[in-house]
Amino acid sequence: MTSTENPAPKHIAIIMDGNGRWAAARNLPRSAGHKEGAQAVRRVIEAATELGIEFVTLYAFSTENWSRPKEEIDTLMNLLEKTLDEYQKSAEKKNLRIWVSGEREPLPPQILQKIDKLVQSTAAHTGLTVNLALNYGAQQEITYAVNQLLAQGKTQISAQDITAHLYQPLLPAPELIIRTSGEQRLSNFLLWQAAYSEFYFTPVLWPDFDKEELKKAVLEYQHRHRRFGGI
Ligand code: FPP
């Protein structure tokens, strides 16, 4: 690292986009794109561990995703359930800690049970923390924080109060937010935490994202000049 480089980010947050287009380009059903997207999740968790990243937040299902056709929602819930089962088996060996950010309602009870078990059984692990943004919306998260503060009887709140009442108060703000598939917007993702994040947009579709792509993003981040409002 030279003096002008940033250290590697501690927390990378990813908007995994382009599963549908990946499938359409191959004349495959959208479900095939999501399935391949789940493989990319595996690769990226492995790569992040190797790169010594401490936290990865993955935008797995947004509050707006409920408006998709039922068949597609079912595919995504099935993939998620499979992934939770897989991590229940392998998280110990990989030393992964699993956190979840989002609202519980209306997630199916069997998913909630699996999440609770996985979060509980990995809480003491010291490796990569994988934070699944699931049934997640950033406006809902900020509203949740404010409502917690109101319930405590607060009549005036600070920015620190809100930060301390987000879904995962111990999660540091992401230094780097990646969005795949060429789209360049936040889509209700981490609006509060993104105040000083660096953004990395790549045309690569999520199912094609891998260790090399993650390394490219980290390298570009390391060469950005972060000023935090200063000069
Ligand atoms: C965006 O692609 C992706 C999603 C809506 C969900 C992300 C889900 C996965 C990567 C698979 C499973 C994840 C886990 C954690 C098991 P899109 O459908 O919006 O693609 P498009 O814009 O090309 O249609």
Coordinates of C-alpha atoms in Angstrom, one line a residue, residues 91-184:
A91 CA -20.7 -21.6 9.0
E92 CA -18.8 -23.2 11.9
K93 CA -16.0 -24.5 9.7
K94 CA -15.8 -21.2 7.8
N95 CA -16.1 -19.2 11.0
L96 CA -18.9 -17.1 9.5
R97 CA -21.1 -14.9 11.6
I98 CA -24.6 -14.4 10.1
W99 CA -26.6 -11.3 10.8
V100 CA -29.9 -10.2 9.2
S101 CA -31.2 -6.7 8.5
G102 CA -34.9 -6.3 7.7
E103 CA -38.4 -6.6 8.9
R104 CA -39.7 -10.1 9.9
E105 CA -43.3 -9.7 8.6
P106 CA -44.3 -11.2 6.2
L107 CA -41.4 -13.6 5.8
P108 CA -42.6 -17.3 6.0
P109 CA -42.3 -18.8 9.5
Q110 CA -39.9 -21.6 8.4
I111 CA -37.4 -19.0 7.0
L112 CA -37.7 -17.0 10.2
Q113 CA -36.9 -20.1 12.3
K114 CA -33.9 -20.9 10.2
I115 CA -32.6 -17.4 10.4
D116 CA -33.0 -17.3 14.2
K117 CA -31.2 -20.6 14.6
L118 CA -28.4 -19.5 12.3
V119 CA -27.9 -16.1 13.8
Q120 CA -27.8 -17.6 17.3
S121 CA -25.5 -20.5 16.5
T122 CA -22.9 -18.2 14.7
A123 CA -23.0 -15.3 17.1
A124 CA -19.7 -16.1 18.6
H125 CA -17.8 -16.7 15.3
T126 CA -14.9 -14.3 14.7
G127 CA -14.5 -14.6 10.9
L128 CA -16.4 -12.7 8.1
T129 CA -19.8 -11.3 9.2
V130 CA -22.4 -11.9 6.4
N131 CA -25.3 -9.5 6.9
L132 CA -28.3 -10.5 4.8
A133 CA -30.5 -7.6 3.9
L134 CA -33.7 -9.5 3.7
N135 CA -37.2 -8.0 3.4
Y136 CA -35.1 -4.8 3.7
G137 CA -35.8 -1.2 2.9
A138 CA -33.7 1.7 4.1
Q139 CA -36.6 4.1 4.7
Q140 CA -38.3 1.4 6.8
E141 CA -35.1 0.9 8.7
I142 CA -34.8 4.6 9.6
T143 CA -38.5 4.7 10.5
Y144 CA -37.9 1.7 12.7
A145 CA -35.1 3.5 14.5
V146 CA -37.1 6.6 15.0
N147 CA -40.1 4.6 16.4
Q148 CA -37.8 2.8 18.9
L149 CA -36.6 6.2 20.1
L150 CA -40.2 7.5 20.4
A151 CA -41.1 4.4 22.4
Q152 CA -38.3 5.3 24.8
G153 CA -40.0 8.7 25.3
K154 CA -37.4 10.8 23.5
T155 CA -38.6 14.2 22.3
Q156 CA -35.4 15.2 20.6
I157 CA -33.0 12.9 18.8
S158 CA -29.5 13.1 17.4
A159 CA -27.9 11.4 14.3
Q160 CA -26.0 9.1 16.8
D161 CA -29.3 8.1 18.3
I162 CA -30.6 7.0 14.9
T163 CA -27.4 5.1 14.1
A164 CA -27.6 3.3 17.5
H165 CA -31.2 2.1 16.7
L166 CA -30.8 0.7 13.2
Y167 CA -31.4 -3.0 12.6
Q168 CA -27.7 -3.8 13.3
P169 CA -26.3 -1.1 15.6
L170 CA -22.9 -2.8 15.7
L171 CA -22.5 -2.9 11.9
P172 CA -20.1 -0.1 10.8
A173 CA -21.1 2.0 7.8
P174 CA -19.9 0.5 4.5
E175 CA -16.8 2.1 3.0
L176 CA -17.8 0.6 -0.3
I177 CA -21.1 -0.1 -2.0
I178 CA -21.1 -2.2 -5.2
R179 CA -24.0 -2.4 -7.6
T180 CA -23.8 -4.8 -10.5
S181 CA -25.5 -4.9 -13.9
G182 CA -24.9 -1.2 -14.9
E183 CA -27.8 0.3 -12.9
Q184 CA -26.7 3.3 -11.0

